[in-house]
CSV table of C-alpha atoms in Angstrom, one decimal:
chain,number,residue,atom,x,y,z
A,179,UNK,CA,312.6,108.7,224.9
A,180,UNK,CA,312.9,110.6,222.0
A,181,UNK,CA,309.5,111.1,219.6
A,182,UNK,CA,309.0,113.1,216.5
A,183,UNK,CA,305.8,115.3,216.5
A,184,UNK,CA,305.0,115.8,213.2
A,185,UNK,CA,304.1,119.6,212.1
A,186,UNK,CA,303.5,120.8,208.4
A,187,UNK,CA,302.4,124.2,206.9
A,188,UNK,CA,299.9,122.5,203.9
A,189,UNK,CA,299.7,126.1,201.8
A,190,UNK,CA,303.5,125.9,201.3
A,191,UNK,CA,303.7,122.4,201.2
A,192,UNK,CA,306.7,122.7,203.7
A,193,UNK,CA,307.3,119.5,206.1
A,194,UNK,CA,309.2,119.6,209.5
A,195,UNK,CA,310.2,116.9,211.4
A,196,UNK,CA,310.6,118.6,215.2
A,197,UNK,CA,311.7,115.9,217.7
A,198,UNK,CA,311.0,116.6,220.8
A,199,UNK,CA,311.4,115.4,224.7
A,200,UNK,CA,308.9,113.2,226.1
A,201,UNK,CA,310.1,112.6,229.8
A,202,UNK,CA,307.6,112.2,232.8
A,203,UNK,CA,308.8,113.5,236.0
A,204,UNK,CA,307.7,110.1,237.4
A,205,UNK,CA,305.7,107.7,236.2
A,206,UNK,CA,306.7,104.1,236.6
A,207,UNK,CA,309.7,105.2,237.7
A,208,UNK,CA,310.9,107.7,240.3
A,209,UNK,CA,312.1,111.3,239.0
A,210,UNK,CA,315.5,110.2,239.9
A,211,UNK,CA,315.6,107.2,238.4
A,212,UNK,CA,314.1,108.4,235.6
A,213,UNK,CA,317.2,110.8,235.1
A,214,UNK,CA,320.3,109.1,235.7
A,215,UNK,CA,318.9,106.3,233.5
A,216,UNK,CA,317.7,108.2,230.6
A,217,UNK,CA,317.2,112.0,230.6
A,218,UNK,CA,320.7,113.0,231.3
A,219,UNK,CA,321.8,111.0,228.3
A,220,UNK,CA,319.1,112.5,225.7
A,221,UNK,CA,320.1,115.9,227.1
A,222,UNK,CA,323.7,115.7,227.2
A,223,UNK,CA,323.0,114.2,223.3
A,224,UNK,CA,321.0,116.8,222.0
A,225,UNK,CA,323.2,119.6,223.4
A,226,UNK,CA,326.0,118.0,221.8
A,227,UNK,CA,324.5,117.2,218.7
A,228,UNK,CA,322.9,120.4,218.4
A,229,UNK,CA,326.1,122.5,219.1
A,230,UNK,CA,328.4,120.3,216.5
A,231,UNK,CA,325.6,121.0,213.9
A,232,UNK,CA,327.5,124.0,211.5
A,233,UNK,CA,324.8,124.3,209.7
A,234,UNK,CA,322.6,125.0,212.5
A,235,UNK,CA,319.1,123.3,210.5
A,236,UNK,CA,318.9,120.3,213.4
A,237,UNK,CA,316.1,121.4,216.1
A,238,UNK,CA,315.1,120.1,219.7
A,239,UNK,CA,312.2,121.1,221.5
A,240,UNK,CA,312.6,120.8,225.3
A,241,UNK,CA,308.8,120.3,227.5
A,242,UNK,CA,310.3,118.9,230.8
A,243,UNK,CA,311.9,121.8,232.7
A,244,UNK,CA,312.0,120.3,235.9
A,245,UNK,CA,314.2,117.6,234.7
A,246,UNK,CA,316.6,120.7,232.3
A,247,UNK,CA,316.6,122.4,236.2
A,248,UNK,CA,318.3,118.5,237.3
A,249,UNK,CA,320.5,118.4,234.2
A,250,UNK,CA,321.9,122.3,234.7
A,251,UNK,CA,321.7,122.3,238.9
A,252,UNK,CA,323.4,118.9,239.4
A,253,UNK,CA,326.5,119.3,238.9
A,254,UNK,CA,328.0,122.8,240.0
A,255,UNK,CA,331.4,122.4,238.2
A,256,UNK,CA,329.6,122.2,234.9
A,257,UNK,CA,326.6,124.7,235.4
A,258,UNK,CA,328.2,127.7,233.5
A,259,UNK,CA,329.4,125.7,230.7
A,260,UNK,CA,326.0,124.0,230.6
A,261,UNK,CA,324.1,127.5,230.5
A,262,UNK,CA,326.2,129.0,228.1
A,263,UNK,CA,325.6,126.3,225.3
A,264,UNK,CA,322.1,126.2,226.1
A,265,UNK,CA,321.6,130.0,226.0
A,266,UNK,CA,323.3,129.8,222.1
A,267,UNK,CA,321.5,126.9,221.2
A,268,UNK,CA,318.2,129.3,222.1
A,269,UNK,CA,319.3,132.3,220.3
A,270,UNK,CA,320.1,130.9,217.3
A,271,UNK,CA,316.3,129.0,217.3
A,272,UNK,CA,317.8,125.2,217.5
A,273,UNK,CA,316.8,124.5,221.1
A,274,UNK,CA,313.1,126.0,221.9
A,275,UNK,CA,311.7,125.4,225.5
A,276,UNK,CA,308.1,124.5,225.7
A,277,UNK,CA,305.2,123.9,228.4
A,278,UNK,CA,307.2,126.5,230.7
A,279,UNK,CA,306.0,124.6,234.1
A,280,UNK,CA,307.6,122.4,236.0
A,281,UNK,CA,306.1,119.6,234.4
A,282,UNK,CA,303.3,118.5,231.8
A,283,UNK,CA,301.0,119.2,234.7
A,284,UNK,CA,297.2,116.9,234.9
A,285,UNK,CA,294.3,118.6,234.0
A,286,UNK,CA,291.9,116.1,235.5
A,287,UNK,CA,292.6,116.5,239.4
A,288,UNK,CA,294.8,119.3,239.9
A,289,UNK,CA,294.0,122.8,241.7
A,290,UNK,CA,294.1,125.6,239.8
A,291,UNK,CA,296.8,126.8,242.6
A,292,UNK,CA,299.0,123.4,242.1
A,293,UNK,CA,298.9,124.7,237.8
A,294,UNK,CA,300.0,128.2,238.8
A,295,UNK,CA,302.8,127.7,241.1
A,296,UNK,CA,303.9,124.6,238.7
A,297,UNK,CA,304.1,127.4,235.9
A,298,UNK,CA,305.6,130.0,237.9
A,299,UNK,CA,308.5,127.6,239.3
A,300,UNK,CA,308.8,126.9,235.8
A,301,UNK,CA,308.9,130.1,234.0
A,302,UNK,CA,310.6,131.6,237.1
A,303,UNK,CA,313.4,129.0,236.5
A,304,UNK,CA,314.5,129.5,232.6
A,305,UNK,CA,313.7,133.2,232.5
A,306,UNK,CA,316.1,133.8,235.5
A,307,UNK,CA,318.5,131.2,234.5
A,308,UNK,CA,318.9,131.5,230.5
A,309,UNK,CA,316.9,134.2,230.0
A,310,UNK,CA,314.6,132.8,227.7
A,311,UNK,CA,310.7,131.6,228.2
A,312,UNK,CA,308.1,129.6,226.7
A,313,UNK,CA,305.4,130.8,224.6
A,314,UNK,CA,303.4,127.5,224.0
A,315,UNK,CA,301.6,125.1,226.8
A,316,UNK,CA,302.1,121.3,225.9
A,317,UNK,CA,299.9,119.0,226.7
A,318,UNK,CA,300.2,115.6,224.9
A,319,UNK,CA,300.1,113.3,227.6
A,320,UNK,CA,298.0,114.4,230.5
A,321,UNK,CA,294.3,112.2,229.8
A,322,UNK,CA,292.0,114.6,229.5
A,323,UNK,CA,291.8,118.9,228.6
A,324,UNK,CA,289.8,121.4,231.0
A,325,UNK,CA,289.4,125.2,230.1
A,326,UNK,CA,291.3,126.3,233.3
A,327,UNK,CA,294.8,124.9,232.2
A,328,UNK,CA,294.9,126.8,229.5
A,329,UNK,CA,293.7,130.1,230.3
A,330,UNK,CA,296.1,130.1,233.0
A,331,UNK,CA,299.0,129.0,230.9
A,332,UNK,CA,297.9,132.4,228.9
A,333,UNK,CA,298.0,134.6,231.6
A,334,UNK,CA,301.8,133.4,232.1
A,335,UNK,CA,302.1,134.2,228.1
A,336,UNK,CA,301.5,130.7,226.8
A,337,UNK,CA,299.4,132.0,223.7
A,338,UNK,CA,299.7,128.3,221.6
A,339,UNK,CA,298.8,125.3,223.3
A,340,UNK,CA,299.8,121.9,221.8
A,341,UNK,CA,296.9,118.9,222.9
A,342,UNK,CA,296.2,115.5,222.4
A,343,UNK,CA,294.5,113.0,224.0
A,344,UNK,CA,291.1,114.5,223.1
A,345,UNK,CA,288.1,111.6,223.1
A,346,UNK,CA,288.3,109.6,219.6
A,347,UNK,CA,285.0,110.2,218.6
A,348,UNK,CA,285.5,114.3,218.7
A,349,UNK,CA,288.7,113.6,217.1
A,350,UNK,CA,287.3,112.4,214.1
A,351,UNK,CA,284.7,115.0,213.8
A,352,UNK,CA,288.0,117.6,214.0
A,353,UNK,CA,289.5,116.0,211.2
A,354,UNK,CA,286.1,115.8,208.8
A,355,UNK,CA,285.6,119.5,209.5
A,356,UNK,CA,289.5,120.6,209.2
A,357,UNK,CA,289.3,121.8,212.5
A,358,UNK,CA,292.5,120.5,214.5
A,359,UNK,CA,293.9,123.7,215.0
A,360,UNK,CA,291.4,126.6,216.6
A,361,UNK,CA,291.1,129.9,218.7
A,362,UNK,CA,289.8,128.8,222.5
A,363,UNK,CA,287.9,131.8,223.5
A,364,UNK,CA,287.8,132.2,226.9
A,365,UNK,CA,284.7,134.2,228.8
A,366,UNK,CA,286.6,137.6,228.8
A,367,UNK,CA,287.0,136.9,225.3
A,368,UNK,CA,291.2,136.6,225.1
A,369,UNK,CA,291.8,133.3,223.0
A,370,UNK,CA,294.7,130.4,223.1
A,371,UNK,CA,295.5,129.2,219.4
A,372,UNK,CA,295.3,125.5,219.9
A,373,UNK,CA,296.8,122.8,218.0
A,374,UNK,CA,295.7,119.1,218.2
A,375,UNK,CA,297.7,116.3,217.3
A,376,UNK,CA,296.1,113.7,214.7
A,377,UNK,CA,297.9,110.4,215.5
A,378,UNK,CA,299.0,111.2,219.0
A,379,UNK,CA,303.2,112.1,219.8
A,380,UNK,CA,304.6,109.0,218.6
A,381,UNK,CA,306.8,109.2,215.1
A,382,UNK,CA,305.3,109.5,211.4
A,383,UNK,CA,304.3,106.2,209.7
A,384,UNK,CA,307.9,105.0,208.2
A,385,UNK,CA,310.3,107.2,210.1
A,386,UNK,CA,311.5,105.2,212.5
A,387,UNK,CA,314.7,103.3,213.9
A,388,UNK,CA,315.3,100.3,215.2
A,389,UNK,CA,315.0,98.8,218.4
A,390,UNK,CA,318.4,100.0,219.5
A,391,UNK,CA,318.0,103.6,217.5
A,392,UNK,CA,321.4,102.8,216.0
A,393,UNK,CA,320.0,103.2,212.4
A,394,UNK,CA,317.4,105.6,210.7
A,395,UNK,CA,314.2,103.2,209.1
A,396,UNK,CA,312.6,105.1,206.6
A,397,UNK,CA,309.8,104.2,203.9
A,398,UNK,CA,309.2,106.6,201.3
A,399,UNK,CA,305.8,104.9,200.6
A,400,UNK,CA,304.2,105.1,204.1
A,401,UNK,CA,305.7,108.8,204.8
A,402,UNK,CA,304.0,109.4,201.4
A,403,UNK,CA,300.4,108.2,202.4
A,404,UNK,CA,300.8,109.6,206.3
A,405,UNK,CA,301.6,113.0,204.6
A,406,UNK,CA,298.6,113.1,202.0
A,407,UNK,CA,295.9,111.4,204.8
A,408,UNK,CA,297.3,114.7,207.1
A,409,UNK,CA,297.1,116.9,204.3
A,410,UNK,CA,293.0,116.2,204.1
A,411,UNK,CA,292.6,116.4,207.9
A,412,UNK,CA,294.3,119.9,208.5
A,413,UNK,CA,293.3,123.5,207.2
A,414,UNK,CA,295.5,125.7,205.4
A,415,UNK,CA,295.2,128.5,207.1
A,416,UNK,CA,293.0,127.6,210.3
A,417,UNK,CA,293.2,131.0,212.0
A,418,UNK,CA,291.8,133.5,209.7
């Protein structure tokens, strides 16, 4: 399923609409299932979308890279091809990977070993393979932060980590004091910059499409208000 996070730079009033992947490597489904029905579809999309865009101003963030391992191993005939069009779409800043593991990896019940090999398999993978790595964690779905995740996402060179499902009650009290977005300081005092999402990873107020995603909805009025409520809930310049 394809979702728009929405991020905006308030001081120079710039807006960008980044869609990104949102794929679980099992869930209700099975990874496999989850892949031939619906991730080998968005990726094959993107990739072609991206590519036939001349004007190269379309973007895609990529956070699964267990299932862009699937989609590039799967098929041997294809891999090169594959590779090369990825690699471009990287170094020309359309495609950016994210997360680096395997998957979004738990925070709740999962050893700190199980979150280092996950990001090493990960990192391993796209470094060796296209030559390219991530340099933000992503964590919108997992229920629930712990300190751990992220330092050790930083020691693999994840300096930005994306969050979410924070408690709603601290929440609000991050948006009344503007502060979203701040420096985790661990106890050897390195730092992660972290961003926090204000309405979860599901798309803007009025940009969506229909049931079907054959046609673009879009209401000027509700983009309007969810872009002036953010405006009063983020700080300009939250880092210095």
């Amino acid at each position: 399923i394809l979702l728009l996070y929405l991020f905006f730079l308030i001081s120079s009033k710039d807006i960008f609409f980044i869609p990104h992947s949102h794929t679980d490597l099992g869930w209700l489904r099975t990874i496999e299932e989850y892949y031939v029905e619906k991730v080998e579809q968005i990726l094959d999309g993107v990739i072609q979308t991206l590519t036939e865009d001349t004007s190269q101003r379309k973007r895609f963030v990529i956070s699964e890279i267990g299932f862009l391992k699937i989609y590039i191993e799967r098929n041997r005939t294809t891999k090169e091809i594959k590779v090369s069009k990825i690699k471009s779409l990287l170094e020309n800043g359309q495609l950016e990977l994210v997360n680096g593991g395997i998957s979004q990896a738990d925070s709740a019940c999962t050893n700190y070993e199980d979150l280092i090999i996950n990001y090493f398999s990960g990192i391993n993978y796209i470094v060796r393979t296209l030559g390219h790595t991530a340099v933000a964690a992503w964590q919108l779905d997992p229920f629930g932060h712990s300190l751990s995740l992220p330092y050790i996402a930083k020691l693999f060179g994840l300096n930005h980590i994306v969050i979410n499902r924070v408690s709603d009650d601290l929440k609000e009290t991050w948006k009344k004091e503007k502060s979203l977005q701040f420096k985790l300081v661990y106890p050897d005092n390195s730092f992660s910059y972290v961003h926090t999402t204000v309405y979860g990873y599901t798309s803007p107020s009025g940009l969506n499409c229909d049931e079907y995603c054959s046609r673009f909805l879009f209401n000027h009025r509700e983009v309007s208000n969810y872009l002036n409520q953010l405006e009063k809930e983020y700080a300009a310049n939250p880092f210095h």
